[in-house]
Short mmCIF file of C-alpha atoms in Angstrom, two decimals:
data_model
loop_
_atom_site.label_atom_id
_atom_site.label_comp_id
_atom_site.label_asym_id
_atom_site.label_seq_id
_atom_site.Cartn_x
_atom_site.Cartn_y
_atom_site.Cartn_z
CA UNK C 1 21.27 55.86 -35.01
CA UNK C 2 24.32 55.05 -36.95
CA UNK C 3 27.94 56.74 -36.41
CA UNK C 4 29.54 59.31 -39.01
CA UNK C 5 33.10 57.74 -39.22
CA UNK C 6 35.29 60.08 -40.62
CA UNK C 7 38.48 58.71 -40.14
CA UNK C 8 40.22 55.77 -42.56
CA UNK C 9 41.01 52.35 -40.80
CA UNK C 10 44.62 52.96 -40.76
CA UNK C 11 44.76 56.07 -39.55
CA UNK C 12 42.08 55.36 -36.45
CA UNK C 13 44.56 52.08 -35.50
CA UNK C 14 48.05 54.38 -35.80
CA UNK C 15 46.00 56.78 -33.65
CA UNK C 16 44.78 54.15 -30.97
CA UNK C 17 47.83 52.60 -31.20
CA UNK C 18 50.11 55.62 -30.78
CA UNK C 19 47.70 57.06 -27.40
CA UNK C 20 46.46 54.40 -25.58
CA UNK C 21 49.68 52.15 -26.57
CA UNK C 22 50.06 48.47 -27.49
CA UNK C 23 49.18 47.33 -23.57
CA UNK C 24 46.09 47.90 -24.30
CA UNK C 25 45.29 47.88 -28.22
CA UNK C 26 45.38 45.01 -30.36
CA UNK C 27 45.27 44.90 -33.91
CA UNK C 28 44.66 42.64 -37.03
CA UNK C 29 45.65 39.09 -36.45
CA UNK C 30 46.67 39.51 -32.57
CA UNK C 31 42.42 40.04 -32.51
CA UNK C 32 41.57 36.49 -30.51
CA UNK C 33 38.15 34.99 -32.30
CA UNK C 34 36.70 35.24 -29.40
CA UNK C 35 35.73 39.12 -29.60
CA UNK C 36 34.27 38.97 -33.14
CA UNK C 37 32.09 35.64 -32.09
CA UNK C 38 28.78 35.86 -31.07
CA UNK C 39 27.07 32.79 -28.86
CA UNK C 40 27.03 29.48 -30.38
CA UNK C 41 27.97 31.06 -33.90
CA UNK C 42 30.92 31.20 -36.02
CA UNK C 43 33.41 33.88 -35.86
CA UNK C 44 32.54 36.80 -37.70
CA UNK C 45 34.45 39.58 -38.84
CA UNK C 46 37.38 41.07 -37.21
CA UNK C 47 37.04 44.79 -35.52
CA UNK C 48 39.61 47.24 -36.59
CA UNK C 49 41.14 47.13 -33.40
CA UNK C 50 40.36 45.62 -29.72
CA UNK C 51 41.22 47.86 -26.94
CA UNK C 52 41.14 46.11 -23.13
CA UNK C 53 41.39 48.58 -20.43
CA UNK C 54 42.68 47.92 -16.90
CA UNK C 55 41.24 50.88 -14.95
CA UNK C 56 38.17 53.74 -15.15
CA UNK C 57 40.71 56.16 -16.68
CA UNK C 58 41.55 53.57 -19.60
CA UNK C 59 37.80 53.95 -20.58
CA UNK C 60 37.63 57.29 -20.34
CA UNK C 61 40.64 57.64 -22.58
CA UNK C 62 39.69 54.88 -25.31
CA UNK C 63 35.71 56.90 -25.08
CA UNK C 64 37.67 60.21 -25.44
CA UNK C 65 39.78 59.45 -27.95
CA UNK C 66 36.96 57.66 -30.27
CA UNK C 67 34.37 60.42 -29.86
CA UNK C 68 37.44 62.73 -31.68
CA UNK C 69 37.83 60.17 -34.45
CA UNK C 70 33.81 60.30 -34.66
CA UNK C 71 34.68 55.67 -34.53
CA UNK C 72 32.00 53.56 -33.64
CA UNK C 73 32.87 51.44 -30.31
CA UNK C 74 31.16 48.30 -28.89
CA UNK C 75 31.72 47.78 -25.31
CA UNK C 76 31.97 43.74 -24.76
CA UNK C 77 31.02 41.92 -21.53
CA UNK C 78 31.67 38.35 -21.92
CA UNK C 79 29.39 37.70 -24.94
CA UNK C 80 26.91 35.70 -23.52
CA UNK C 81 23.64 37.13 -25.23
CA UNK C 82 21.53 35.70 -27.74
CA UNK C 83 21.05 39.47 -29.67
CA UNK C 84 24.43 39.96 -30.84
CA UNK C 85 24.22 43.02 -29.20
CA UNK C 86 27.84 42.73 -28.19
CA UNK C 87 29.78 41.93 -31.22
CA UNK C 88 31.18 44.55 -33.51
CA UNK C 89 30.73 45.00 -37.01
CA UNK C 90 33.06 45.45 -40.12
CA UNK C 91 35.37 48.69 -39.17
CA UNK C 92 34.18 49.23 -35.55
CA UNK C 93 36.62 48.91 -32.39
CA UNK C 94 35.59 46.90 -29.40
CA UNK C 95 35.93 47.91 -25.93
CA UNK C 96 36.30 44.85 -23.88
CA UNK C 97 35.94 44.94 -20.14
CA UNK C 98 37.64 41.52 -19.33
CA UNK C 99 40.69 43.15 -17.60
CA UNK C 100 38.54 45.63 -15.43
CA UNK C 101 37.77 43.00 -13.01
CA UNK C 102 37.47 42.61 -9.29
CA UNK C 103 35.54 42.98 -6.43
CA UNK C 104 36.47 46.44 -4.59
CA UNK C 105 34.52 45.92 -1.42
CA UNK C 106 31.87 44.13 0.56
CA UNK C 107 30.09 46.11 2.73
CA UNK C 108 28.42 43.75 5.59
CA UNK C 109 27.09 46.53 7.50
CA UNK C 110 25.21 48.00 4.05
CA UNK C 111 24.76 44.43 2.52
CA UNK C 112 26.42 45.06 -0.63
CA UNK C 113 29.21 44.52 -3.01
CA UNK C 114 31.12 47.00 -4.62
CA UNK C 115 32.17 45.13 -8.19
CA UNK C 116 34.05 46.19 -11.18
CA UNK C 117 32.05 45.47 -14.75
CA UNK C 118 34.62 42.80 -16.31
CA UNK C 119 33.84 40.63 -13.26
CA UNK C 120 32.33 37.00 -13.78
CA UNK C 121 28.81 36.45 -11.96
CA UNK C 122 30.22 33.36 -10.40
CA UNK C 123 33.44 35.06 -8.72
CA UNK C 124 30.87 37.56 -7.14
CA UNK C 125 28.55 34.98 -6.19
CA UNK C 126 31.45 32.97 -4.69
CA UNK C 127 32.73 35.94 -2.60
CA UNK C 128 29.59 37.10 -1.28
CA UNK C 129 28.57 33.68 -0.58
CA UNK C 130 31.55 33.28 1.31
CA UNK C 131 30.85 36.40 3.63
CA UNK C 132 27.86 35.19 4.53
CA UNK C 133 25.68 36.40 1.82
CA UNK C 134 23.42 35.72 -0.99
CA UNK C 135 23.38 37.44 -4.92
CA UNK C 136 19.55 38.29 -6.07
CA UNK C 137 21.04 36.84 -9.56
CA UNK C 138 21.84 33.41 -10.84
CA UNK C 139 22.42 32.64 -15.14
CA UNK C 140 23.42 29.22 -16.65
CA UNK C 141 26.27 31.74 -17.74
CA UNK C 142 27.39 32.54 -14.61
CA UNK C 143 30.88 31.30 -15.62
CA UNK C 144 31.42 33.53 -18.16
CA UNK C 145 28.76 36.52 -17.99
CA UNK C 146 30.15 39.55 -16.96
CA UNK C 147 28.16 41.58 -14.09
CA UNK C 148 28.56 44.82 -16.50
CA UNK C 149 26.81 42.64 -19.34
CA UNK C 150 24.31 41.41 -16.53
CA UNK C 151 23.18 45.39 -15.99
CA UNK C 152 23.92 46.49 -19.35
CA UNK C 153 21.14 43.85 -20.50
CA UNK C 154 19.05 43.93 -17.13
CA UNK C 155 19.69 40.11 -17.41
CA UNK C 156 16.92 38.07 -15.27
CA UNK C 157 17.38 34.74 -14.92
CA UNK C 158 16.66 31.79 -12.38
CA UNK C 159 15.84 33.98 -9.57
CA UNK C 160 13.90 36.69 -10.43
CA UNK C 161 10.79 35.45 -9.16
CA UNK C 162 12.73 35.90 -5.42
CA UNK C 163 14.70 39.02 -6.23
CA UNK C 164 13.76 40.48 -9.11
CA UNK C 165 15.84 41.47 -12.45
CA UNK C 166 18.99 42.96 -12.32
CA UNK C 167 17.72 46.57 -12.08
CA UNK C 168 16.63 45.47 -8.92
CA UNK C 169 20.10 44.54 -7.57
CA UNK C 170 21.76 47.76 -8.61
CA UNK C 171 22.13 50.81 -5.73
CA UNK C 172 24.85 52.35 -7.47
CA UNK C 173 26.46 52.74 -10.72
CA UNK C 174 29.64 54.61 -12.35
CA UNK C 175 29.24 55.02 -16.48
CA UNK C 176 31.38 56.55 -19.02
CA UNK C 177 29.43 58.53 -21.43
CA UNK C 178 30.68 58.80 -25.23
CA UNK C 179 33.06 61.79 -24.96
CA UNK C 180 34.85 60.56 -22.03
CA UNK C 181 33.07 61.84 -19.32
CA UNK C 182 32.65 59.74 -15.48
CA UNK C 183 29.51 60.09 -14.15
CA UNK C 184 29.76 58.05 -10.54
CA UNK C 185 27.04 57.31 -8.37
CA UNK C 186 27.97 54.51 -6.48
CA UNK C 187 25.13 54.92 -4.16
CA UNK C 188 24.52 52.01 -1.03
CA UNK C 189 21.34 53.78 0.19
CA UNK C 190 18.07 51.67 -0.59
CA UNK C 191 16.35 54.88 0.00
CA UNK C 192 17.82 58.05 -2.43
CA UNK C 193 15.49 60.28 -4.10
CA UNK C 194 18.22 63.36 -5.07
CA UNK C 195 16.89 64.29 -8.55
CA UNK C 196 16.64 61.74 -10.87
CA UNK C 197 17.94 58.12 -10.56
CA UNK C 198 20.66 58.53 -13.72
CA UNK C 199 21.37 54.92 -13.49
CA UNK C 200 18.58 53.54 -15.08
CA UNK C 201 19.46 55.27 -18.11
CA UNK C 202 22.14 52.74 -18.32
CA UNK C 203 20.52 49.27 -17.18
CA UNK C 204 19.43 47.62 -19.66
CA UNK C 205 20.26 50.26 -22.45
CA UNK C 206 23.24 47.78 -23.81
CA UNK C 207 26.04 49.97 -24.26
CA UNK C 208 24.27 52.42 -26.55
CA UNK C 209 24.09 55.56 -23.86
CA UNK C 210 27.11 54.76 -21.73
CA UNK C 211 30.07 52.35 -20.76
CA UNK C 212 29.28 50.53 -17.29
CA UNK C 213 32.76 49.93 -15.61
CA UNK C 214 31.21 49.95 -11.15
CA UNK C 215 28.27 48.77 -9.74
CA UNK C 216 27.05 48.40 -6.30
CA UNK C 217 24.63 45.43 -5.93
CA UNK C 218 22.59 44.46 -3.02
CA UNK C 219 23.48 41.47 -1.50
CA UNK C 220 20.58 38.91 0.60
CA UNK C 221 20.75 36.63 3.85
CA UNK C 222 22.54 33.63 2.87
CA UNK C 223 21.01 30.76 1.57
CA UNK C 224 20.65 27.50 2.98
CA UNK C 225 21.06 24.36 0.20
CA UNK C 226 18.06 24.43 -1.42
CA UNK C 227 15.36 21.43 -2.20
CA UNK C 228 14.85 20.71 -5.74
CA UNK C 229 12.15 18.91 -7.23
CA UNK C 230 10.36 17.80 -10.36
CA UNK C 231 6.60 17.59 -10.92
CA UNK C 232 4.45 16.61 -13.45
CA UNK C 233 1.36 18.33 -14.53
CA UNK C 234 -1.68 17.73 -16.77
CA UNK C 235 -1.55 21.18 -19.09
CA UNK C 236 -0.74 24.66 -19.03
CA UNK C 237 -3.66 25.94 -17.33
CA UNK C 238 -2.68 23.27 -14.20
CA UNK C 239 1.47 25.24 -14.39
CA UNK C 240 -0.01 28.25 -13.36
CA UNK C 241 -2.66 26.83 -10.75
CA UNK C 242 0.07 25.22 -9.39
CA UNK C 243 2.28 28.71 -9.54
CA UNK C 244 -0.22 30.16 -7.41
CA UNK C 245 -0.16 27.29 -4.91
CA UNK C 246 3.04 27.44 -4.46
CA UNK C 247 3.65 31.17 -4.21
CA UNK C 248 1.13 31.14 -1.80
CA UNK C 249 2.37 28.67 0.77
CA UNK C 250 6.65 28.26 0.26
CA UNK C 251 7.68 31.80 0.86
CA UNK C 252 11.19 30.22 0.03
CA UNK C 253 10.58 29.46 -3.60
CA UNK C 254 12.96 30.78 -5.59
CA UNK C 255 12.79 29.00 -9.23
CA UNK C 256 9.84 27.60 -11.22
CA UNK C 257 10.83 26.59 -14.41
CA UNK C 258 8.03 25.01 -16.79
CA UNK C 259 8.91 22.31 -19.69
CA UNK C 260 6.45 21.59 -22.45
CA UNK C 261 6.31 18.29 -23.19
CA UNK C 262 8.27 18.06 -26.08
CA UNK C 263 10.89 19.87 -24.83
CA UNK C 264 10.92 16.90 -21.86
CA UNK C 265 11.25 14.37 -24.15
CA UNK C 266 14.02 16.02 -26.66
CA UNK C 267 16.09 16.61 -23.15
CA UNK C 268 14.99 13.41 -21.83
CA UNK C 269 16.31 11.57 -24.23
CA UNK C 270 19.42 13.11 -25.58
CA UNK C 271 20.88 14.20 -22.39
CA UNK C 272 23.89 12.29 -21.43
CA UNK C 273 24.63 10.76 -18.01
CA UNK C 274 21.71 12.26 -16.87
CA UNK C 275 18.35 10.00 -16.29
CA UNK C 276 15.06 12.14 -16.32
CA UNK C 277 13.46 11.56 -13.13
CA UNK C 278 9.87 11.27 -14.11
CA UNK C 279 8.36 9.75 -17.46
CA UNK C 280 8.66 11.60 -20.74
CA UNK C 281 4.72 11.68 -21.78
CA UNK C 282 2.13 14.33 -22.70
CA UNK C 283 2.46 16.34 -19.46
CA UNK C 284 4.22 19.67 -18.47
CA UNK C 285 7.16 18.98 -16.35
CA UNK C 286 8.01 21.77 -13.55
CA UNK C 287 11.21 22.29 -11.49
CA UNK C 288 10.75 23.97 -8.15
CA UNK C 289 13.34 25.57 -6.01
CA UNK C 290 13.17 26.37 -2.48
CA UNK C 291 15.82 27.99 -0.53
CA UNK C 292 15.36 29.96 2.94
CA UNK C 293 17.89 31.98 5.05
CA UNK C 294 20.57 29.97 7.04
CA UNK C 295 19.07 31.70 10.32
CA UNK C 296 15.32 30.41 9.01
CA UNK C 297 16.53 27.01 8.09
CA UNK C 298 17.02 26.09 11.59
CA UNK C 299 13.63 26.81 12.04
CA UNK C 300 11.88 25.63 8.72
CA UNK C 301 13.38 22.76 6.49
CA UNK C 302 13.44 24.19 3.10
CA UNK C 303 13.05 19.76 1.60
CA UNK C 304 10.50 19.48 4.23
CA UNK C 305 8.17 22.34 3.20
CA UNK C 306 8.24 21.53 -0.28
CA UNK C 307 7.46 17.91 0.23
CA UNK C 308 4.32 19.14 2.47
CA UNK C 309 3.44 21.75 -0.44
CA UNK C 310 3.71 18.41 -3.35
CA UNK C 311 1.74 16.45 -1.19
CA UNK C 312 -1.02 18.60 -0.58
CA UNK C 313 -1.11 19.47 -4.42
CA UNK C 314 -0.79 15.71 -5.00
CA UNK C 315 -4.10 15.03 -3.01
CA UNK C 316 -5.67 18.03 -4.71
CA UNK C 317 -5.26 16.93 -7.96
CA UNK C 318 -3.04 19.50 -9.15
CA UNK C 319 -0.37 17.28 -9.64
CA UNK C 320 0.14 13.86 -11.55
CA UNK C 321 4.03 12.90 -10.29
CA UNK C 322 6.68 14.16 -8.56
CA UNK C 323 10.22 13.79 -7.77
CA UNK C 324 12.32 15.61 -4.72
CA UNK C 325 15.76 15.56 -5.69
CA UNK C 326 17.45 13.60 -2.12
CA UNK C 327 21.15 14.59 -3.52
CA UNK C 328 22.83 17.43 -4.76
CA UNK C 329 23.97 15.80 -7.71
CA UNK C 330 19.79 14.47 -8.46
CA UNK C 331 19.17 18.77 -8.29
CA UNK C 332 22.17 19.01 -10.82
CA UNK C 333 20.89 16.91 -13.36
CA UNK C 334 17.34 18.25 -12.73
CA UNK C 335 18.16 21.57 -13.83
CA UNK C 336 20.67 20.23 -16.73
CA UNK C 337 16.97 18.96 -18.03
CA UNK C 338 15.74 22.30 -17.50
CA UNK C 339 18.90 24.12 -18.73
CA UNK C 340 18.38 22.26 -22.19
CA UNK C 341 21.68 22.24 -23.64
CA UNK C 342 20.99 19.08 -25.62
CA UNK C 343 18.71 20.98 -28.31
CA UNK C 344 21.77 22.62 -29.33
CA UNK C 345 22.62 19.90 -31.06
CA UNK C 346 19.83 20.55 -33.54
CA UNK C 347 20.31 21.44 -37.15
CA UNK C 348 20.27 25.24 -37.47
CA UNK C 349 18.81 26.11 -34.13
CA UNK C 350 17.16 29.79 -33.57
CA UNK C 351 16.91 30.48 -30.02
CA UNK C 352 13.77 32.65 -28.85
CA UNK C 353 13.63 34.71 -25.68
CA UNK C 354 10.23 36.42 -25.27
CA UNK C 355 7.89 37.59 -22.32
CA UNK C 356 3.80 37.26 -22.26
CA UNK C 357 1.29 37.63 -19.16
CA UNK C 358 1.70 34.28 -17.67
CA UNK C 359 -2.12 33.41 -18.54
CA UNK C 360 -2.07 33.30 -21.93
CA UNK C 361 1.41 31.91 -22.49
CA UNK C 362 -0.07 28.39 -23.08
CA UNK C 363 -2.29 29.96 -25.95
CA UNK C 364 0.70 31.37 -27.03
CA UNK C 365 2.84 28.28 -27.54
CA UNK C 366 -0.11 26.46 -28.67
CA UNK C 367 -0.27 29.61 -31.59
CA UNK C 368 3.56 29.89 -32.66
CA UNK C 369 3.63 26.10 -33.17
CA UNK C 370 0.93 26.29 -35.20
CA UNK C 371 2.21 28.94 -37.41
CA UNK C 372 5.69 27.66 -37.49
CA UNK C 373 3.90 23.75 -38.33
CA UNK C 374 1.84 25.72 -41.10
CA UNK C 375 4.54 27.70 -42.61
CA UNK C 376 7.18 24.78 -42.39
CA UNK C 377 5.22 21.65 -41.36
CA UNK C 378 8.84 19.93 -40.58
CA UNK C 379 9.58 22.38 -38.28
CA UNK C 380 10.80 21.55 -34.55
CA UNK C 381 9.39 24.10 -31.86
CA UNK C 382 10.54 23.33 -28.57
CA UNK C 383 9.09 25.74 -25.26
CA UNK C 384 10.23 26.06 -22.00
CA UNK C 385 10.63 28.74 -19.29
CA UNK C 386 10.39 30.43 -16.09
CA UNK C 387 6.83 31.09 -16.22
CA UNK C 388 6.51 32.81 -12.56
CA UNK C 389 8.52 35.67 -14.26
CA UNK C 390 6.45 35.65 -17.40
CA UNK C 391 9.27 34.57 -19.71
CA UNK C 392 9.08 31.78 -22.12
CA UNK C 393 12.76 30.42 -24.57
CA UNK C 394 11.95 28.93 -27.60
CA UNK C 395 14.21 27.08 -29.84
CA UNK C 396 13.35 26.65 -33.50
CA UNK C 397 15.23 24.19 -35.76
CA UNK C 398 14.59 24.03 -39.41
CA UNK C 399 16.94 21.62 -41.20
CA UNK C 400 16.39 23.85 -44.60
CA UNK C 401 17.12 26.70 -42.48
CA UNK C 402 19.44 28.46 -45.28
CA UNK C 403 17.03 28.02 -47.69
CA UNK C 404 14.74 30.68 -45.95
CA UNK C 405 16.67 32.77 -43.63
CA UNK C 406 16.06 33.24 -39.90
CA UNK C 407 14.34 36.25 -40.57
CA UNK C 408 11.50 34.48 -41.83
CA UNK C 409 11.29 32.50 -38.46
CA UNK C 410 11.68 35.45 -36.70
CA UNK C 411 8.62 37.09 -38.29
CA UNK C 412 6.13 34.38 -37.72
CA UNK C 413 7.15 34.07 -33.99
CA UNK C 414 7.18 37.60 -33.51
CA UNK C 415 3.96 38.62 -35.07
CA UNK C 416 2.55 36.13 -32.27
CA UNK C 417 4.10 37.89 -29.84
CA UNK C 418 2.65 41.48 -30.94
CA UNK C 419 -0.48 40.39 -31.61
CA UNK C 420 -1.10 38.68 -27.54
CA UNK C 421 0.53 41.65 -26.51
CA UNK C 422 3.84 40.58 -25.55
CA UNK C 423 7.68 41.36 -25.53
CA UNK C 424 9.91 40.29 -28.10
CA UNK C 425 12.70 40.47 -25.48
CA UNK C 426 12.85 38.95 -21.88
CA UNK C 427 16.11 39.01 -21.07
CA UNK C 428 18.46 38.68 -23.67
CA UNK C 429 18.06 42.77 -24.90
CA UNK C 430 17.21 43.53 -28.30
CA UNK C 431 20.94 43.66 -29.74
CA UNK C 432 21.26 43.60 -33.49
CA UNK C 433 18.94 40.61 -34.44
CA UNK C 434 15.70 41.94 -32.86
CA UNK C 435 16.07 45.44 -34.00
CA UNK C 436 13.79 45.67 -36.52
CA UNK C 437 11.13 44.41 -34.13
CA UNK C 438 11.20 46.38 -31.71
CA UNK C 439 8.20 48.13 -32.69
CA UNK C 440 6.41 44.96 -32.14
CA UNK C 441 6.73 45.88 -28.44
CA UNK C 442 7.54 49.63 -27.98
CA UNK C 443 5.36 52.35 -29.79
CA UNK C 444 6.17 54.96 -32.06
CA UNK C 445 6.38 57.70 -28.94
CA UNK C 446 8.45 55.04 -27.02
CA UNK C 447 10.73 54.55 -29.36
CA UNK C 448 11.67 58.43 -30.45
CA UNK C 449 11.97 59.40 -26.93
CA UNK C 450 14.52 56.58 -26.85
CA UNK C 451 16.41 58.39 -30.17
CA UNK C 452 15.90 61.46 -28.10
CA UNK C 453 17.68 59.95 -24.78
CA UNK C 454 20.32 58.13 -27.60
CA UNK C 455 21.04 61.79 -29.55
CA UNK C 456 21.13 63.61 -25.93
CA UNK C 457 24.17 61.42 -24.56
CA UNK C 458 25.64 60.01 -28.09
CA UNK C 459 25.67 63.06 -30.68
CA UNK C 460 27.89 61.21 -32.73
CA UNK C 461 26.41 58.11 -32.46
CA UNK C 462 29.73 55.92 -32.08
CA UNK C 463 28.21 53.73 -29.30
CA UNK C 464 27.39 50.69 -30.26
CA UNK C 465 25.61 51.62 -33.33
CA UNK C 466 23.03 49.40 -34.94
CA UNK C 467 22.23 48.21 -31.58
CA UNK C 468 18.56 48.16 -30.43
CA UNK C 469 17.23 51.53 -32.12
#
């Protein structure tokens, strides 16, 4: 649903300008790059205006005051996402929430953290770690994600196999809808069932029904340092017997990340500093995390468990190698493997974040690289992922990209995905790019009660239009 402007440029910036006032508003070239640049891209083009509130009220306002000027808005976390579902278009303003920031409270009785939406993961995970708590959610963005992104996208991550998605961390949120309106709920209660549970309308909508500025997140028992280790496995179908194994006997597990095998050798060897632990051959390479409670540390060694657990595997023939990380730093560079930053250094890289049942996500890779290889037999098609949660990244590099378009990669790896019954979006939301998909994974009903839901709180459409629907 796209918005009616009705208003010229100039006279929507004089108006923003004259009621919300130059603290807040910037214009033309006093626009930084950085809020017209999506991840890993090149700038793209400047938004009529940038407005950068400090409190609730300065939302309200700039919401107000757009809905009257029937001009499209873009609320901006700290543009993390791989959908470009945060970065305006030619003529829209952006709303960014990097001055709303803060932690208002941590509740030790309730277990949970009160936090403003321009706040970066890693300051709330650093505050509630210092209290004597644990956050359900972990990114490699965590320096620079914004928790208001994090619910806005229902972002997942390394931990969700412990804790869940971020849906699952929210009690209670507070949302500006498009005409200005507050609607807070800043519920602590795990249990509330008074009428519906409004929130969810907003997690994981992406700033198309509502502008996240509070949240109340659940917080866990603090974590003792966790063991780390790498294994080696034979195929696919041996990741997710060893999945099971391990789900079954280290309660503590909290990541279990799978690398193809080409993927292990690309990071291998074109990571520097880093040495990979185990040999870069034929087999799957796994990282396992395990992390209990400080109180049931003292009881159960976390490095302990999981070298039991290996070795048990080991002697059943469900794994080939192994390597438990004996240093902090041996963890870091494990998960810098896993965290693949080196294939960004290929030529035109198209990053893929998609969901399948785990069982047939081995079929699956084995099928997109085969359609990519036929289509484009030059074609690099690297897979990796967190498996226990179902979701699989893909990065795609064609050196002849331009010559093509990423659309045309995006239709061969998303017609896989609809026809084994997956979802073209894990994580990442579906943003600008995989709009025109969605129907790969929603259906037809699905999708107009979610114009409904849009129509209902947006009338005029000047949420972040061209997002999602």
């Amino acid at each position: 649903m796209a918005a009616s402007g009705g208003n010229g440029e100039q006279e929507v910036t004089a108006v923003l300008l004259k009621e919300l006032g130059g603290d807040l508003v910037s214009l033309g070239g006093a626009i930084d790059p950085r809020y017209f640049t999506a991840y890993n891209e090149a700038p793209g083009v400047r938004p009529c205006a940038v407005i950068r509130p400090r409190t609730v009220d300065d939302v309200s306002r700039a919401l107000a005051l757009c809905s009257r000027l029937k001009q499209p808005i873009v609320p901006q976390g700290g543009v993390t996402g791989l959908a470009r579902g945060a970065v305006g278009l030619d003529g829209e303003v952006v709303l960014s929430m990097e001055r709303f920031a803060g932690l208002e409270e941590i509740d030790t009785a309730a277990g949970t953290v009160t936090v403003r939406a321009g706040t970066l993961l890693q300051t709330v995970q650093e505050a509630v770690d210092e209290a004597g708590f644990a956050l359900g959610i972990d990114l490699g963005a965590r320096g620079s994600c914004q928790v208001g992104g994090n619910i806005a996208t229902n972002a997942g991550g390394n931990r969700a196999i412990r804790y869940g998605v971020m849906r699952e961390q929210v009690l209670g949120l507070e949302a500006v809808l498009a005409d200005g309106t507050v609607v807070s709920s800043l519920n602590k209660m795990l249990k509330n069932n008074a009428g519906f549970d409004v929130k969810q309308l907003f997690i994981g909508s992406e700033g198309t029904l509502g502008v996240i500025t509070r949240a109340v997140l659940r917080l866990h028992p603090k974590l003792a340092p966790p063991a780390t280790a790498l294994c080696r496995v034979a195929g696919y179908d041996a990741v997710v017997k060893l999945w099971h194994r391990v789900r079954a006997t280290l309660p503590s597990v909290i990541s279990f990340e799978a690398m193809w095998p080409e993927f292990y050798r690309f990071v291998a060897a074109n990571t520097p500093g880093v040495t990979a632990p185990l040999a870069a051959d034929d087999g799957f390479v796994v990282l396992i995390e395990c992390a209990s409670s400080e109180a049931a540390a003292l009881a159960t060694d976390a490095h302990e468990a999981l070298e039991q657990c290996l070795g048990a595997c080991f002697e059943d023939g469900l794994l080939d190698d192994a390597a438990l990380a004996a240093s902090t730093r041996q963890a870091l560079e494990m998960w810098t493997l896993r965290e693949g930053l080196a294939i960004d250094t290929l030529p035109h890289l198209i990053n893929f974040d998609v969901s399948l049942p785990i069982g047939v996500i081995g079929a699956f890779a084995a099928r997109c690289r085969a359609a990519l290889g036929e289509r484009w037999p030059h074609a690099v098609s690297l897979f990796f992922g967190h498996i226990g949660d179902s979701n699989i990244h893909i990065g795609v590099s064609l050196e002849d990209l331009p010559l093509h378009g990423e659309d045309a990669v995006d239709r061969v790896v998303y017609e896989v995905v609809r026809e084994m019954g997956g979802s073209i979006s894990a994580e990442h939301g579906i943003g600008r790019l995989k709009r025109a998909y969605l129907g790969y994974s929603r259906s037809a009903a699905e999708i107009e009660l979610m114009g409904r839901m849009k129509a209902a709180l947006d009338p005029l459409g000047i949420l972040n239009p061209g997002k999602v629907l």
